[in-house]
């Protein structure tokens, strides 16, 4: 059984910073892409940033230059450093991992439970 656990959310003032962490645990053979998505109240879930096992990154235009995604392949962890936070960044942030349970298994998406980020004065 695979679990993704996020941490690091909270309340921060506009212009502040937060660092989110996500750990993937369980019987994992390999992880391809890991990423962060977010969902604000009344809105659809949207991509924030992704990173491949080789370190290639992709960001939503709204966070470019402010957020940085990184990962530790040895620990099956992914991080999201969020700087210059804005009220519109307020959302539940979800960790995602595209992984395999074994050599001959297909890739499958796993999701964390989410962590709340609130940007408000």
Coordinates of N, CA, C and O in Angstrom, one line a residue:
X1 N 0.9 -1.2 0.0 CA 0.0 0.0 0.0 C 0.9 1.2 0.0 O 1.9 1.3 0.7
X2 N 0.5 2.2 -0.8 CA 1.3 3.4 -1.0 C 0.6 4.6 -0.3 O -0.7 4.7 -0.4
X3 N 1.3 5.4 0.4 CA 0.7 6.6 1.0 C 1.6 7.8 0.7 O 2.8 7.7 0.7
X4 N 0.9 8.9 0.5 CA 1.6 10.2 0.3 C 1.2 11.1 1.4 O -0.1 11.3 1.6
X5 N 2.1 11.6 2.2 CA 1.8 12.5 3.3 C 2.4 13.8 3.2 O 3.6 14.0 3.0
X6 N 1.5 14.9 3.2 CA 2.0 16.3 3.1 C 2.1 16.9 4.4 O 1.4 16.5 5.4
X7 N 3.0 17.9 4.5 CA 3.1 18.7 5.7 C 3.6 20.1 5.3 O 4.1 20.3 4.2
X8 N 3.5 21.0 6.2 CA 4.1 22.4 6.0 C 3.1 23.5 5.7 O 3.5 24.6 5.6
X9 N 1.8 23.1 5.6 CA 0.8 24.2 5.3 C 0.6 25.0 6.5 O 1.1 24.7 7.6
X10 N -0.2 26.1 6.4 CA -0.5 26.9 7.5 C -1.0 28.3 7.0 O -1.3 28.5 5.9
X11 N -1.0 29.2 8.0 CA -1.5 30.6 7.7 C -0.2 31.5 7.6 O 0.6 31.4 8.5
X12 N -0.2 32.3 6.6 CA 0.9 33.2 6.4 C 0.4 34.5 5.8 O -0.6 34.6 5.1
X13 N 1.1 35.6 6.2 CA 0.8 36.9 5.6 C 1.2 37.1 4.2 O 2.2 36.4 3.8
X14 N 0.5 37.9 3.4 CA 1.0 38.2 2.1 C 2.4 38.6 2.1 O 2.9 39.4 2.9
X15 N 3.2 38.1 1.1 CA 4.6 38.3 1.0 C 5.4 37.3 1.7 O 6.7 37.3 1.6
X16 N 4.8 36.5 2.6 CA 5.5 35.5 3.3 C 5.9 34.3 2.6 O 5.7 34.2 1.4
X17 N 6.5 33.3 3.3 CA 7.0 32.1 2.7 C 6.5 30.9 3.5 O 6.3 30.9 4.7
X18 N 6.3 29.8 2.7 CA 6.1 28.5 3.3 C 6.8 27.4 2.5 O 7.0 27.6 1.3
X19 N 7.1 26.3 3.2 CA 7.7 25.2 2.5 C 6.9 23.9 2.8 O 6.7 23.5 3.9
X20 N 6.4 23.3 1.7 CA 5.6 22.1 1.8 C 6.5 20.9 1.5 O 7.4 21.0 0.7
X21 N 6.2 19.8 2.2 CA 6.9 18.6 2.1 C 5.9 17.5 1.8 O 4.8 17.5 2.3
X22 N 6.4 16.5 1.1 CA 5.5 15.3 0.8 C 6.4 14.1 0.8 O 7.4 14.1 0.0
X23 N 6.0 13.1 1.5 CA 6.8 11.8 1.5 C 5.9 10.7 1.0 O 4.8 10.5 1.4
X24 N 6.5 9.9 0.0 CA 5.8 8.8 -0.5 C 6.4 7.5 0.2 O 7.6 7.4 0.3
X25 N 5.5 6.7 0.8 CA 5.9 5.5 1.5 C 5.1 4.3 1.0 O 4.0 4.4 0.5
X26 N 5.7 3.1 1.3 CA 5.1 1.9 0.9 C 5.9 1.1 0.0 O 7.1 1.3 -0.2
X27 N 5.3 0.1 -0.7 CA 6.0 -0.8 -1.6 C 6.1 -0.1 -3.0 O 5.4 -0.4 -3.9
X28 N 7.1 0.8 -3.1 CA 7.3 1.5 -4.3 C 8.5 1.0 -5.1 O 9.5 0.9 -4.5
X29 N 8.2 0.7 -6.4 CA 9.4 0.2 -7.2 C 10.1 1.4 -7.8 O 11.3 1.5 -7.7
X30 N 9.4 2.4 -8.3 CA 10.0 3.6 -8.9 C 8.9 4.7 -9.0 O 7.7 4.4 -9.0
X31 N 9.4 5.9 -8.9 CA 8.6 7.1 -9.1 C 9.1 7.9 -10.3 O 10.2 8.3 -10.3
X32 N 8.1 8.2 -11.2 CA 8.5 9.0 -12.3 C 8.3 10.5 -11.9 O 9.2 11.1 -11.4
X33 N 7.2 11.1 -12.2 CA 7.0 12.5 -11.9 C 6.3 12.6 -10.6 O 5.4 11.9 -10.2
X34 N 6.7 13.7 -9.8 CA 6.1 14.1 -8.6 C 5.6 15.5 -8.8 O 6.3 16.3 -9.6
X35 N 4.6 15.9 -8.1 CA 4.1 17.3 -8.3 C 3.2 17.8 -7.2 O 2.9 17.0 -6.3
X36 N 2.9 19.0 -7.3 CA 1.9 19.7 -6.4 C 0.8 20.3 -7.3 O 1.0 20.9 -8.3
X37 N -0.4 20.1 -6.8 CA -1.6 20.7 -7.3 C -2.3 21.4 -6.2 O -2.0 21.2 -5.0
X38 N -3.2 22.3 -6.6 CA -4.0 23.0 -5.6 C -5.4 23.2 -6.0 O -5.7 23.2 -7.2
X39 N -6.3 23.3 -5.0 CA -7.7 23.5 -5.3 C -8.2 24.6 -4.3 O -8.2 24.4 -3.1
X40 N -8.7 25.7 -4.8 CA -9.3 26.8 -4.1 C -10.8 26.5 -4.0 O -11.3 25.8 -4.8
X41 N -11.4 27.1 -3.0 CA -12.9 26.9 -2.8 C -13.6 27.3 -4.1 O -13.4 28.4 -4.6
X42 N -14.5 26.4 -4.6 CA -15.3 26.7 -5.7 C -14.6 26.6 -7.1 O -15.1 27.0 -8.1
X43 N -13.3 26.2 -7.0 CA -12.5 26.1 -8.3 C -12.1 24.6 -8.5 O -12.0 23.8 -7.6
X44 N -11.7 24.4 -9.7 CA -11.1 23.1 -10.0 C -9.7 22.9 -9.6 O -9.0 23.9 -9.4
X45 N -9.3 21.7 -9.3 CA -7.9 21.4 -9.0 C -7.0 21.8 -10.2 O -7.3 21.5 -11.3
X46 N -5.9 22.5 -9.9 CA -5.0 23.0 -10.9 C -3.5 22.6 -10.6 O -3.2 22.5 -9.4
X47 N -2.8 22.4 -11.7 CA -1.3 22.1 -11.5 C -0.6 23.3 -11.0 O -0.9 24.5 -11.4
X48 N 0.3 23.1 -10.0 CA 1.2 24.1 -9.5 C 2.6 23.9 -10.1 O 3.1 24.8 -10.7
X49 N 3.1 22.7 -9.9 CA 4.5 22.4 -10.3 C 4.7 20.9 -10.4 O 4.1 20.2 -9.6
X50 N 5.5 20.5 -11.3 CA 5.9 19.1 -11.4 C 7.4 19.0 -11.5 O 8.1 19.9 -12.0
X51 N 7.9 17.8 -11.2 CA 9.4 17.5 -11.4 C 9.5 16.1 -11.7 O 8.9 15.2 -11.0
X52 N 10.3 15.8 -12.7 CA 10.6 14.4 -13.1 C 11.7 13.8 -12.2 O 12.4 14.5 -11.5
X53 N 11.9 12.5 -12.4 CA 13.0 11.9 -11.6 C 14.3 12.4 -12.0 O 15.3 12.4 -11.2
X54 N 14.4 12.9 -13.2 CA 15.7 13.5 -13.7 C 15.9 14.9 -13.3 O 16.9 15.5 -13.6
X55 N 14.8 15.5 -12.7 CA 15.0 16.9 -12.3 C 14.4 18.0 -13.2 O 14.5 19.2 -12.9
X56 N 13.7 17.6 -14.3 CA 13.1 18.6 -15.1 C 11.8 19.1 -14.4 O 11.0 18.3 -13.9
X57 N 11.6 20.4 -14.5 CA 10.5 21.0 -13.8 C 9.6 21.7 -14.7 O 9.9 22.1 -15.8
X58 N 8.3 21.9 -14.2 CA 7.3 22.6 -15.0 C 6.5 23.4 -13.9 O 6.1 22.8 -12.9
X59 N 6.2 24.6 -14.3 CA 5.4 25.5 -13.3 C 4.2 26.1 -14.0 O 4.2 26.4 -15.2
X60 N 3.2 26.3 -13.2 CA 2.1 27.1 -13.7 C 2.6 28.6 -13.8 O 3.4 29.0 -13.0
X61 N 2.0 29.3 -14.8 CA 2.5 30.6 -15.0 C 2.3 31.5 -13.8 O 3.1 32.4 -13.5
X62 N 1.2 31.2 -13.0 CA 0.9 32.1 -11.9 C 1.9 32.0 -10.7 O 1.9 32.8 -9.8
X63 N 2.8 30.9 -10.8 CA 3.7 30.8 -9.6 C 5.2 30.9 -10.1 O 6.1 30.8 -9.3
X64 N 5.4 31.0 -11.4 CA 6.8 31.1 -11.9 C 7.5 32.3 -11.2 O 7.0 33.4 -11.1
X65 N 8.7 32.0 -10.8 CA 9.5 33.0 -10.2 C 9.3 33.2 -8.7 O 10.0 33.8 -8.0
X66 N 8.2 32.5 -8.2 CA 7.9 32.6 -6.7 C 8.0 31.3 -6.0 O 8.4 31.2 -4.9
X67 N 7.7 30.2 -6.7 CA 7.7 28.8 -6.2 C 8.8 28.0 -6.8 O 9.1 28.2 -8.0
X68 N 9.4 27.1 -6.0 CA 10.4 26.3 -6.5 C 10.1 24.8 -6.0 O 9.9 24.6 -4.8
X69 N 10.1 23.9 -6.9 CA 9.8 22.5 -6.6 C 11.2 21.8 -6.6 O 12.1 22.1 -7.5
X70 N 11.3 20.8 -5.7 CA 12.6 20.0 -5.7 C 12.2 18.7 -5.1 O 11.1 18.5 -4.6
X71 N 13.1 17.7 -5.3 CA 12.8 16.4 -4.8 C 14.1 15.7 -4.3 O 15.2 16.0 -4.7
X72 N 13.9 14.7 -3.4 CA 15.0 13.8 -3.0 C 14.6 12.4 -3.4 O 13.8 11.8 -2.7
X73 N 15.2 11.9 -4.4 CA 14.8 10.6 -5.0 C 15.1 9.5 -4.0 O 14.4 8.5 -3.9
X74 N 16.2 9.6 -3.2 CA 16.6 8.6 -2.3 C 15.6 8.4 -1.2 O 15.4 7.4 -0.6
X75 N 14.9 9.5 -0.8 CA 13.9 9.5 0.3 C 12.5 9.5 -0.2 O 11.5 9.5 0.5
X76 N 12.3 9.5 -1.6 CA 10.9 9.6 -2.2 C 10.2 10.8 -1.6 O 9.0 10.7 -1.2
X77 N 10.8 11.9 -1.6 CA 10.2 13.1 -1.1 C 10.2 14.2 -2.2 O 11.1 14.3 -3.0
X78 N 9.2 15.1 -2.1 CA 9.1 16.2 -3.0 C 8.8 17.4 -2.1 O 8.1 17.3 -1.1
X79 N 9.3 18.6 -2.5 CA 9.2 19.8 -1.7 C 8.6 20.9 -2.6 O 8.9 20.9 -3.8
X80 N 8.0 21.9 -2.0 CA 7.6 23.1 -2.7 C 7.9 24.3 -1.8 O 7.3 24.5 -0.8
X81 N 8.9 25.1 -2.2 CA 9.2 26.3 -1.5 C 8.4 27.4 -2.2 O 8.5 27.7 -3.4
X82 N 7.6 28.1 -1.3 CA 6.7 29.1 -1.8 C 7.1 30.4 -1.2 O 7.0 30.6 0.0
X83 N 7.5 31.4 -2.0 CA 7.9 32.7 -1.6 C 6.9 33.8 -2.2 O 6.2 33.5 -3.1
X84 N 7.0 34.9 -1.6 CA 6.1 36.1 -2.1 C 4.7 35.6 -2.2 O 4.0 35.9 -3.3
X85 N 4.2 35.0 -1.2 CA 2.8 34.4 -1.3 C 1.8 35.5 -1.4 O 1.9 36.6 -0.8
X86 N 0.7 35.2 -2.1 CA -0.4 36.2 -2.4 C -1.7 35.5 -1.9 O -1.8 34.3 -1.8
X87 N -2.7 36.4 -1.6 CA -4.0 35.8 -1.1 C -4.5 34.8 -2.1 O -5.2 33.8 -1.7
X88 N -4.3 35.0 -3.4 CA -4.8 34.1 -4.4 C -4.1 32.7 -4.4 O -4.5 31.8 -5.2
X89 N -3.1 32.6 -3.7 CA -2.4 31.3 -3.5 C -3.1 30.4 -2.5 O -2.8 29.3 -2.3
X90 N -4.1 31.0 -1.8 CA -4.9 30.3 -0.8 C -5.6 29.1 -1.4 O -6.4 29.3 -2.4
X91 N -5.3 27.9 -0.9 CA -5.9 26.7 -1.4 C -5.5 25.5 -0.6 O -4.6 25.6 0.3
X92 N -6.1 24.3 -0.9 CA -5.6 23.1 -0.4 C -4.6 22.6 -1.4 O -4.9 22.5 -2.6
X93 N -3.4 22.3 -0.9 CA -2.3 21.8 -1.8 C -2.2 20.3 -1.7 O -2.1 19.8 -0.6
X94 N -2.2 19.6 -2.8 CA -2.1 18.2 -2.9 C -0.8 17.7 -3.5 O -0.4 18.3 -4.6
X95 N -0.2 16.7 -3.0 CA 1.0 16.1 -3.5 C 0.5 15.0 -4.5 O -0.5 14.3 -4.2
X96 N 1.2 14.8 -5.5 CA 0.9 13.7 -6.5 C 2.2 13.0 -6.9 O 3.3 13.6 -7.0
X97 N 2.1 11.7 -7.1 CA 3.2 10.9 -7.6 C 2.7 9.9 -8.6 O 1.7 9.2 -8.4
X98 N 3.5 9.9 -9.7 CA 3.2 8.9 -10.8 C 4.2 7.8 -10.6 O 5.4 8.0 -10.8
X99 N 3.8 6.6 -10.1 CA 4.8 5.6 -9.7 C 4.4 4.2 -10.1 O 3.3 4.0 -10.6
X100 N 5.3 3.3 -9.9 CA 5.1 1.9 -10.2 C 5.3 1.1 -8.9 O 6.2 1.4 -8.1
X101 N 4.5 0.0 -8.8 CA 4.6 -0.9 -7.6 C 5.6 -2.0 -7.9 O 6.0 -2.7 -6.9
X102 N 5.9 -2.2 -9.1 CA 6.8 -3.3 -9.5 C 7.3 -3.1 -10.9 O 6.7 -2.3 -11.7
X103 N 8.3 -3.9 -11.3 CA 8.9 -3.7 -12.7 C 7.8 -3.8 -13.8 O 7.8 -3.1 -14.8
X104 N 6.9 -4.8 -13.7 CA 6.0 -5.1 -14.7 C 4.6 -4.4 -14.5 O 3.6 -4.7 -15.2
X105 N 4.5 -3.6 -13.5 CA 3.3 -2.9 -13.2 C 3.2 -1.7 -14.0 O 4.2 -1.0 -14.4
X106 N 1.9 -1.2 -14.3 CA 1.8 0.0 -15.0 C 2.0 1.2 -14.1 O 2.0 1.0 -12.9
X107 N 2.2 2.4 -14.7 CA 2.3 3.6 -13.9 C 0.9 3.9 -13.3 O -0.1 3.7 -14.0
X108 N 0.9 4.5 -12.1 CA -0.4 4.9 -11.6 C -0.2 6.1 -10.7 O 0.8 6.3 -10.1
X109 N -1.3 7.0 -10.7 CA -1.2 8.2 -10.0 C -1.7 8.0 -8.5 O -2.7 7.4 -8.3
X110 N -0.9 8.5 -7.6 CA -1.3 8.5 -6.2 C -1.4 10.0 -5.7 O -0.6 10.8 -6.2
X111 N -2.3 10.2 -4.8 CA -2.6 11.6 -4.2 C -2.5 11.6 -2.7 O -2.9 10.6 -2.1
X112 N -2.0 12.7 -2.2 CA -2.0 12.9 -0.8 C -3.4 13.4 -0.3 O -4.2 13.7 -1.2
X113 N -3.5 13.6 1.0 CA -4.8 14.1 1.5 C -4.9 15.6 1.4 O -6.1 16.1 1.5
X114 N -3.8 16.3 1.2 CA -3.9 17.7 1.1 C -3.5 18.4 2.3 O -3.7 17.9 3.4
X115 N -3.0 19.6 2.1 CA -2.6 20.5 3.3 C -3.1 21.9 2.9 O -2.9 22.4 1.8
X116 N -3.7 22.6 3.9 CA -4.3 23.9 3.7 C -3.2 25.0 3.8 O -2.4 25.0 4.7
X117 N -3.2 25.8 2.8 CA -2.4 27.0 2.8 C -3.3 28.2 2.7 O -4.1 28.3 1.8
X118 N -3.2 29.1 3.7 CA -4.0 30.3 3.7 C -3.1 31.5 3.8 O -2.2 31.6 4.7
X119 N -3.3 32.4 2.8 CA -2.5 33.7 2.8 C -3.4 34.8 3.1 O -4.3 35.2 2.3
X120 N -3.2 35.4 4.2 CA -4.2 36.5 4.7 C -3.5 37.3 5.7 O -2.7 36.9 6.5
X121 N -3.8 38.6 5.7 CA -3.3 39.5 6.7 C -4.3 39.6 7.9 O -4.0 40.3 8.9

